[in-house]
Short mmCIF file of C-alpha atoms (C1' of nucleotides) in Angstrom, two decimals:
data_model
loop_
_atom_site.label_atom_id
_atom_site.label_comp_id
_atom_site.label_asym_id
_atom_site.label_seq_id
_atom_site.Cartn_x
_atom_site.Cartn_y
_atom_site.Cartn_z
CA UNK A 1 -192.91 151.32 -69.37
CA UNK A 2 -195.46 152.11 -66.92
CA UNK A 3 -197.14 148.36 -66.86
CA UNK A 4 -199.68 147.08 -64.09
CA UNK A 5 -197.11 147.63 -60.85
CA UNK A 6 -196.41 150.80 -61.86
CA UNK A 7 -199.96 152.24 -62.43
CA UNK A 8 -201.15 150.95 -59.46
CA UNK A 9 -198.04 152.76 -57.28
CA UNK A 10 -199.50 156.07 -59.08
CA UNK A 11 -203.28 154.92 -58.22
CA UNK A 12 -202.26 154.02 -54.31
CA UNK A 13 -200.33 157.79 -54.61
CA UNK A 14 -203.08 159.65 -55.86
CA UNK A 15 -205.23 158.03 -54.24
CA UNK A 16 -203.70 159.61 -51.09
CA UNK A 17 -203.70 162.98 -52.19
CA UNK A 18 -206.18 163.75 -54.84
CA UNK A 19 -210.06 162.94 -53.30
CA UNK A 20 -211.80 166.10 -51.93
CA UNK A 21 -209.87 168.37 -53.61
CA UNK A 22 -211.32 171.04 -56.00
CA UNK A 23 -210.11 171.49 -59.70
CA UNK A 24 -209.55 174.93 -60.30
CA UNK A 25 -208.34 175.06 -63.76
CA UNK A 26 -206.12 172.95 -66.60
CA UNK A 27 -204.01 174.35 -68.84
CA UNK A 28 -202.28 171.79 -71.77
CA UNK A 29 -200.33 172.51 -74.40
CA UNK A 30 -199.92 169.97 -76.63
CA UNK A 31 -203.71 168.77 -78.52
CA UNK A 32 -203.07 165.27 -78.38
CA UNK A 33 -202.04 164.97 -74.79
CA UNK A 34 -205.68 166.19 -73.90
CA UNK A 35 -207.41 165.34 -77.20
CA UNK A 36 -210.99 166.54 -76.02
CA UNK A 37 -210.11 169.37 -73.59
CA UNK A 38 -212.39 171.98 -75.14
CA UNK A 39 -214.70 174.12 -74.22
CA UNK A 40 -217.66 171.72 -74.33
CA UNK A 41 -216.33 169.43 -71.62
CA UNK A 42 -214.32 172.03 -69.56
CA UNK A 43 -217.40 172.77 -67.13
CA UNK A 44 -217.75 169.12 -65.70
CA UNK A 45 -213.60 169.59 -64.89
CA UNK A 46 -213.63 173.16 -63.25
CA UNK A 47 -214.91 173.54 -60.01
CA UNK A 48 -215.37 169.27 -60.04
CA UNK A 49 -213.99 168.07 -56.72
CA UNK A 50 -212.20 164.26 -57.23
CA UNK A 51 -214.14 161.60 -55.56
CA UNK A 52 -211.54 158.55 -56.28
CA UNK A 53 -208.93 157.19 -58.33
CA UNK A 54 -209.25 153.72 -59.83
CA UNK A 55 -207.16 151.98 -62.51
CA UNK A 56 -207.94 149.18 -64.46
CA UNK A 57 -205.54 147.42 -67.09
CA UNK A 58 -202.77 149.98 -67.65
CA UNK A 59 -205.49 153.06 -67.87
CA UNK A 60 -206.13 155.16 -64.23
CA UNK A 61 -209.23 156.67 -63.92
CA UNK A 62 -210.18 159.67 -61.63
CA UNK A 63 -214.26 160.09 -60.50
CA UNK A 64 -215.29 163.57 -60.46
CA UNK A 65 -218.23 164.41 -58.36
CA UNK A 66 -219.21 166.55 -61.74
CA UNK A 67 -220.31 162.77 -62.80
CA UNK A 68 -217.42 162.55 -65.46
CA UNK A 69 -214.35 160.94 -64.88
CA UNK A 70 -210.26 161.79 -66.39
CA UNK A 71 -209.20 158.82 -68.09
CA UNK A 72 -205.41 158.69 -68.36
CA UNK A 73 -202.80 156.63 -70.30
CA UNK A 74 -199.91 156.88 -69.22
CA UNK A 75 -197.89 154.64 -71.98
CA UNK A 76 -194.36 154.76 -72.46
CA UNK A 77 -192.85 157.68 -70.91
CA UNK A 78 -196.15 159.49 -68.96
CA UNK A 79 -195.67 160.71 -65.32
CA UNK A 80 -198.21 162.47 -63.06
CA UNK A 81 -196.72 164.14 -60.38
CA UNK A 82 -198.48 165.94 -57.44
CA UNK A 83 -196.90 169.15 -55.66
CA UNK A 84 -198.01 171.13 -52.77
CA UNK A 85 -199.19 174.65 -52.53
CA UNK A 86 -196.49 175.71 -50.29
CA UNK A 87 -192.97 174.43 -48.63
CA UNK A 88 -195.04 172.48 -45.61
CA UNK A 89 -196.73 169.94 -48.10
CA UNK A 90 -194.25 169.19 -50.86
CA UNK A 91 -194.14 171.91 -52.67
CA UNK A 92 -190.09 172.51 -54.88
CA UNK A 93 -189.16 168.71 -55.07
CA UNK A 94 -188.01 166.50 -52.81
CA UNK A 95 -184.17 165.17 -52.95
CA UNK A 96 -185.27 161.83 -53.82
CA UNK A 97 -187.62 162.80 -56.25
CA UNK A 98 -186.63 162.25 -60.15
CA UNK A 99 -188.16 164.72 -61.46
CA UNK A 100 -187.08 168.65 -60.61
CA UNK A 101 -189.01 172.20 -60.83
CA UNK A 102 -192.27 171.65 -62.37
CA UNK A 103 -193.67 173.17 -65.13
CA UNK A 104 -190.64 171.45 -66.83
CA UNK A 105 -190.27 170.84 -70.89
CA UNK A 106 -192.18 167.21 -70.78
CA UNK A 107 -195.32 168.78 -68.77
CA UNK A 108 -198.22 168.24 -71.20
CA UNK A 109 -201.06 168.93 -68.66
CA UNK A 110 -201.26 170.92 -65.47
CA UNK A 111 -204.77 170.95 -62.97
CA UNK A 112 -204.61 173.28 -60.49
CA UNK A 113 -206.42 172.93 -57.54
CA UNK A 114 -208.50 175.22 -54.83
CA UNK A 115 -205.90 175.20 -52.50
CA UNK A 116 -203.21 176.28 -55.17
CA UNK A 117 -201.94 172.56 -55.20
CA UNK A 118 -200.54 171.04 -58.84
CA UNK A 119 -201.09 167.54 -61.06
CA UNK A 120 -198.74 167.77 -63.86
CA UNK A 121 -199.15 165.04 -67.00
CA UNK A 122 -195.58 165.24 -67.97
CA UNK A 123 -195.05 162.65 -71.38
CA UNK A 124 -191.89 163.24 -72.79
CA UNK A 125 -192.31 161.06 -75.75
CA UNK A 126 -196.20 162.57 -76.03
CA UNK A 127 -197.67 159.20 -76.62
CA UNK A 128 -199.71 159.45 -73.33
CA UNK A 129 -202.96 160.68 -73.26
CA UNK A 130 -205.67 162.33 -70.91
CA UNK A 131 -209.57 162.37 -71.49
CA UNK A 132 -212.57 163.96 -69.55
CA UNK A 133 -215.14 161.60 -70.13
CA UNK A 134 -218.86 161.08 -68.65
CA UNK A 135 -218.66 158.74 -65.75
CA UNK A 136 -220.97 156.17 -67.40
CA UNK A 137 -219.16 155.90 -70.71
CA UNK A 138 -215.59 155.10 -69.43
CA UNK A 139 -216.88 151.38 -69.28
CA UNK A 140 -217.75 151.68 -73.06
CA UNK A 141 -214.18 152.55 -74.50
CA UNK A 142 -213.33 149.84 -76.49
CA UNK A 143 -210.34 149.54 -74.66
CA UNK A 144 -212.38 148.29 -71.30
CA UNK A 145 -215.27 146.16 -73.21
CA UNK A 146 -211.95 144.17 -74.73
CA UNK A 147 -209.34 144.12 -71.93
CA UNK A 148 -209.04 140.69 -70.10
CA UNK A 149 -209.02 140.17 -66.60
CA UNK A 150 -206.48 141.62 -63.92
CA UNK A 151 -203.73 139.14 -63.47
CA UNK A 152 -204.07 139.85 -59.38
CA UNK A 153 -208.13 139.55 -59.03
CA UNK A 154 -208.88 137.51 -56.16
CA UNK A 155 -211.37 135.56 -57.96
CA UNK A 156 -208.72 134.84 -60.91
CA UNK A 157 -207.17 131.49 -60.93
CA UNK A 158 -204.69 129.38 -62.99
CA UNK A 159 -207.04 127.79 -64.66
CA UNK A 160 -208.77 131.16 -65.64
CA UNK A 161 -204.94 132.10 -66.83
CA UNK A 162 -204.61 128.83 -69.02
CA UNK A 163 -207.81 129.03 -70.72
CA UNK A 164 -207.15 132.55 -71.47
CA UNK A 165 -203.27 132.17 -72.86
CA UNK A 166 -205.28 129.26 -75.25
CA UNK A 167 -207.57 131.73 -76.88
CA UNK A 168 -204.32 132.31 -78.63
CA UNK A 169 -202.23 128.88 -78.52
CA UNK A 170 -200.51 128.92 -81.54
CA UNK A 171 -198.72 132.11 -80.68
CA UNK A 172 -195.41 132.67 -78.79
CA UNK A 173 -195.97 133.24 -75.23
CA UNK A 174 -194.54 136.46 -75.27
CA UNK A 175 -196.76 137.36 -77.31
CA UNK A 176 -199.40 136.39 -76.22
CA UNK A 177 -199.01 137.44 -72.44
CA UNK A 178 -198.21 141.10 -73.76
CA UNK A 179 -201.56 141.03 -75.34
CA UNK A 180 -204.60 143.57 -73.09
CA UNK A 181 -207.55 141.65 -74.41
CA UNK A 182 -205.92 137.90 -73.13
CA UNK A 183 -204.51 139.66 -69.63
CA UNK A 184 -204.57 142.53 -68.49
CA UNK A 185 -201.52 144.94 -67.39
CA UNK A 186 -198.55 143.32 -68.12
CA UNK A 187 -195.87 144.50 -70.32
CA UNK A 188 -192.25 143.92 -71.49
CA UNK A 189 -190.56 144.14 -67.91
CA UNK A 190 -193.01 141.93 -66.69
CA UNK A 191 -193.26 139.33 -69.84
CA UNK A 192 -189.84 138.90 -69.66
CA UNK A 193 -189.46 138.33 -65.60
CA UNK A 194 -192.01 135.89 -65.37
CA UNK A 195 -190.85 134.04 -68.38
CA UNK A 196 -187.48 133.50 -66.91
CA UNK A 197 -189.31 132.59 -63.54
CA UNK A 198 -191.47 129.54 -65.06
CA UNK A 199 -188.26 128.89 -68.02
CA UNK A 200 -190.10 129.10 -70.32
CA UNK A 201 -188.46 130.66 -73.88
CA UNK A 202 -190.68 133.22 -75.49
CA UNK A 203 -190.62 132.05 -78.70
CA UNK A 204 -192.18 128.94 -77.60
CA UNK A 205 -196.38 128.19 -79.04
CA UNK A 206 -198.47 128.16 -76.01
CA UNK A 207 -200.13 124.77 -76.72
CA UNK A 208 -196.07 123.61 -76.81
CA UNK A 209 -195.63 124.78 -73.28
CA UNK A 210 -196.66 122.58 -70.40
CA UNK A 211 -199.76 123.01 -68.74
CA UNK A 212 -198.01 122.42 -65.36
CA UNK A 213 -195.28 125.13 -66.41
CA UNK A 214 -198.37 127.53 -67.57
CA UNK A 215 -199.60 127.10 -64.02
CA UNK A 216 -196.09 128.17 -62.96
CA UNK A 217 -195.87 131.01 -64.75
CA UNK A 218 -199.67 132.10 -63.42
CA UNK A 219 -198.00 131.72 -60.06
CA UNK A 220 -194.91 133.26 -61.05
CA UNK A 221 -196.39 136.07 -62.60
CA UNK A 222 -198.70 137.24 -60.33
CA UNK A 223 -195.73 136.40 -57.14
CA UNK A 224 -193.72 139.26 -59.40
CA UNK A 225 -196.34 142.00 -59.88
CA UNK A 226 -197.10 142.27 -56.27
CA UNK A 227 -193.27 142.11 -55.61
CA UNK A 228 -193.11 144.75 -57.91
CA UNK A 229 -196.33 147.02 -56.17
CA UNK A 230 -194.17 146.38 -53.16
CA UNK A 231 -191.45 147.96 -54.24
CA UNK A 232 -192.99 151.04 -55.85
CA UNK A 233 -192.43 149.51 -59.39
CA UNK A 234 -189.98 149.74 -61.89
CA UNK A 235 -188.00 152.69 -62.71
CA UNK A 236 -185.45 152.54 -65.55
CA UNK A 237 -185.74 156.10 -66.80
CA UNK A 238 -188.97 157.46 -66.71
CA UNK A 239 -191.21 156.10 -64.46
CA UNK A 240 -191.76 157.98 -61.23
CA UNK A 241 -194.57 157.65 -58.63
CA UNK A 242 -197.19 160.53 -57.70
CA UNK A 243 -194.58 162.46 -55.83
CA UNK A 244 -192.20 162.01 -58.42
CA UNK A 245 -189.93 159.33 -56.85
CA UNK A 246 -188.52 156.04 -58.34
CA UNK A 247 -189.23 152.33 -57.77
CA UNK A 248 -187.33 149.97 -56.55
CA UNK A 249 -188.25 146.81 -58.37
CA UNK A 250 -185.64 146.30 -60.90
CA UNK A 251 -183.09 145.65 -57.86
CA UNK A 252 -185.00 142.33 -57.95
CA UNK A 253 -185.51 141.46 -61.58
CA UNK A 254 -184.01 138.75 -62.79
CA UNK A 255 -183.12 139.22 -66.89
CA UNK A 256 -184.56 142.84 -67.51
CA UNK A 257 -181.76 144.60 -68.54
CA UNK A 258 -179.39 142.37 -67.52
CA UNK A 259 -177.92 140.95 -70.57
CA UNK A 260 -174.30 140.19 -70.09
CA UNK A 261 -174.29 139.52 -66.23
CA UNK A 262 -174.93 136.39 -65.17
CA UNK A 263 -177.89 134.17 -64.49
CA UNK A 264 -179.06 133.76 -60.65
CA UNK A 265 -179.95 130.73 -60.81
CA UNK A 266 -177.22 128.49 -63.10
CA UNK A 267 -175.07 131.08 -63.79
CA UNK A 268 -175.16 131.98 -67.28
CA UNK A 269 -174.56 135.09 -69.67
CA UNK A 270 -178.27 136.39 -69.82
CA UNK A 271 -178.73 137.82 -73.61
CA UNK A 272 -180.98 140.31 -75.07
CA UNK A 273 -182.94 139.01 -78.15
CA UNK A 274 -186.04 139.99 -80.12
CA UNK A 275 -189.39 138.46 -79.38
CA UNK A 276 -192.83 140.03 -80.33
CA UNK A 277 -191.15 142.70 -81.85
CA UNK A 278 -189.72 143.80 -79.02
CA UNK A 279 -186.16 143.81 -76.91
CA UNK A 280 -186.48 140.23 -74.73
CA UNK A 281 -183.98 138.86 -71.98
CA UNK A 282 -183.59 136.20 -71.32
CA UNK A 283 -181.25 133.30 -69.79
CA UNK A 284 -180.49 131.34 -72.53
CA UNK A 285 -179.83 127.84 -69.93
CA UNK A 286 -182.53 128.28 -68.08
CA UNK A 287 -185.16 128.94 -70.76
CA UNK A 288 -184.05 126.90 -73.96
CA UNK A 289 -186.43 127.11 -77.00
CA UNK A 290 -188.03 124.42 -78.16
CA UNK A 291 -187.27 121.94 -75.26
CA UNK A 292 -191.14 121.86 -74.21
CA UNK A 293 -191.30 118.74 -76.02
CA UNK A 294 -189.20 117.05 -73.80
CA UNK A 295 -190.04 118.06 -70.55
CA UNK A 296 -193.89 117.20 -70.93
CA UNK A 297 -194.71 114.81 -67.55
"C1'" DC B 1 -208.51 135.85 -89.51
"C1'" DA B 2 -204.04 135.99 -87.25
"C1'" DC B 3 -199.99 137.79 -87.29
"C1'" DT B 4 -196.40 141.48 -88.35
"C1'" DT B 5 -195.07 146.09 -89.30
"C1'" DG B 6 -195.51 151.04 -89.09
"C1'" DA B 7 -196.94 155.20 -86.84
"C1'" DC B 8 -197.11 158.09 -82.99
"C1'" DC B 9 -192.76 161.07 -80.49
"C1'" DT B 10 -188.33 162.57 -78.03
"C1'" DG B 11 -184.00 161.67 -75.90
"C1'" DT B 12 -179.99 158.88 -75.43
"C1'" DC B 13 -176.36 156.20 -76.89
"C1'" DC B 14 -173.23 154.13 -80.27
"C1'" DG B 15 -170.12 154.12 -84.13
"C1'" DC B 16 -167.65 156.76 -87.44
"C1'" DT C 1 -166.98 167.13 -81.32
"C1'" DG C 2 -170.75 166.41 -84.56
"C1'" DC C 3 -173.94 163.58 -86.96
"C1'" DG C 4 -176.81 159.85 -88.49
"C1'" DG C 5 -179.12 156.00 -87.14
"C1'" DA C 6 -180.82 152.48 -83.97
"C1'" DC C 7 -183.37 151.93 -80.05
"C1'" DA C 8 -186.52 152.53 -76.10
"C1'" DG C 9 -191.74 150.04 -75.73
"C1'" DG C 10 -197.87 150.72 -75.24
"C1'" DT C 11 -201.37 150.59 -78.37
"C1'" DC C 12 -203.87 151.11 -82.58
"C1'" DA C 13 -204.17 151.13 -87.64
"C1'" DA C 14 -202.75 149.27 -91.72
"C1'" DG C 15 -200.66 145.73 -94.36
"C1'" DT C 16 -199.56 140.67 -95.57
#
DNA sequence: CACTTGACCTGTCCGC
DNA sequence: TGCGGACAGGTCAAGT
């Protein structure tokens, strides 16, 4: 669940509270959490102070002044949660946090830091992953030579979004907008709010849809993820920021788990479906398949 | 080649 | 109350 609003809340959060601080040690257990924690690698993490946290796509990446760099994944159910060393500075939980006492049975990773402060990787459904990689080769993961661009790049326009969603025009939009290497960051919550936003059915080919509604959606879209930043994300069950609290966002969606209450715009029973494989909302007035046809200008 | 399905996992919820 | 099965959804590998 953790899509491009979500990872950047963490990234913002971290971002706060990690840089100048000393790793002191890790502990993981659970192999593929931490695939290449070894030995080998441990001395560019221990005693490596963090210089900054980036994220690009769905991935966050923390510098280390060591010259390597954590890459972490946070995928479905991945949280990293930051505690103080003592009561003054967050240490126990705060009431509006999600998450309770840490170590809990979903920590997969804890770095400890100089001052005694904690990062915990907690992944219930252990799909999530962290790596210690050298600083130059984070840009050669396949992942990053094939993702496409971020949706909310200054320098990324409509048109940019249109060519890109025709590398693959034959394909439903959902599709198509879910796949990294077309755009980058955006996932079912997302797919499915901005979808509703432009009407536009999932189902539909992108070469059906028209242009003027792709340039809808592009605005749409990228109107929703920084809605969504704004409000700290989306948090349905998992997803918590760097201090462990929820977001906000889903207040404001539209069709995301809101099959059987009605539409706010016309009024009508939104229904869950299946598109790209996976669970779709969507108003079934607003965003009628196959009526692209008709409402080309 | 482009698309779909299965695997990776655990927890929750639904129906019987 | 217990139990089996479907489902949750990001990404990659394998299959059609």
């Amino acid at each position: 669940m953790p899509e491009l609003p979500e990872v950047e809340t963490v990234r913002v959060g971290l971002g706060g509270l990690l840089p100048g601080r000393r790793i002191k040690g890790v502990e993981h257990n659970w192999p593929k959490s931490f695939p290449n924690a070894p030995a080998d690698v441990k001395e560019f993490l221990v005693g490596a102070r963090v210089r900054e946290v980036r994220r690009r796509a769905k991935v966050l990446i923390i510098d280390l002044d060591s010259e390597y760099s954590l890459v972490i994944h946070l995928k479905m159910t991945g949280q990293l949660v930051f505690r103080g060393a003592d009561a003054a500075f967050g240490a126990g939980h705060p009431s509006d946090s999600l998450v309770g006492e840490l170590p809990d049975k979903s920590t997969r990773v804890i770095f400890t830091f100089d001052d005694g402060s904690k990062l915990f990787f907690n992944d219930q459904r252990k799909f999530g992953w962290v790596r210690l990689l050298p600083a130059l080769e984070v840009e050669n993961l396949d992942f990053f030579k094939k993702v496409g661009p971020e949706p909310l790049a200054a320098d990324f326009t409509a048109d940019d979004f249109v060519a890109r969603l025709m590398r693959r025009k034959s394909s439903g939009i959902k599709a198509v907008l879910l796949d990294q290497t077309v755009i980058a960051g955006i996932g079912n919550i997302y797919a499915d709010e901005s979808l509703w936003a432009a009407k536009i059915h999932p189902l539909t080919r992108v070469t059906d849809v028209p242009k003027a509604k792709l340039k809808t959606l592009y605005s749409e879209l990228r109107k929703i993820l920084q809605l969504s930043i704004e409000k700290g994300g989306s948090t349905d069950r998992n997803y918590v920021d760097a201090e462990g609290k929820r977001g906000s966002y889903l207040q404001f969606a539209n069709v995301f788990r809101r099959q059987g209450q009605p539409c706010s715009r016309c009024g009508t029973t939104i229904i869950k479906t299946r598109a790209a494989g996976r669970g779709t909302h969507i108003c079934p007035q607003c965003q009628r398949y196959n009526d692209s046809d008709k409402e080309k200008e």
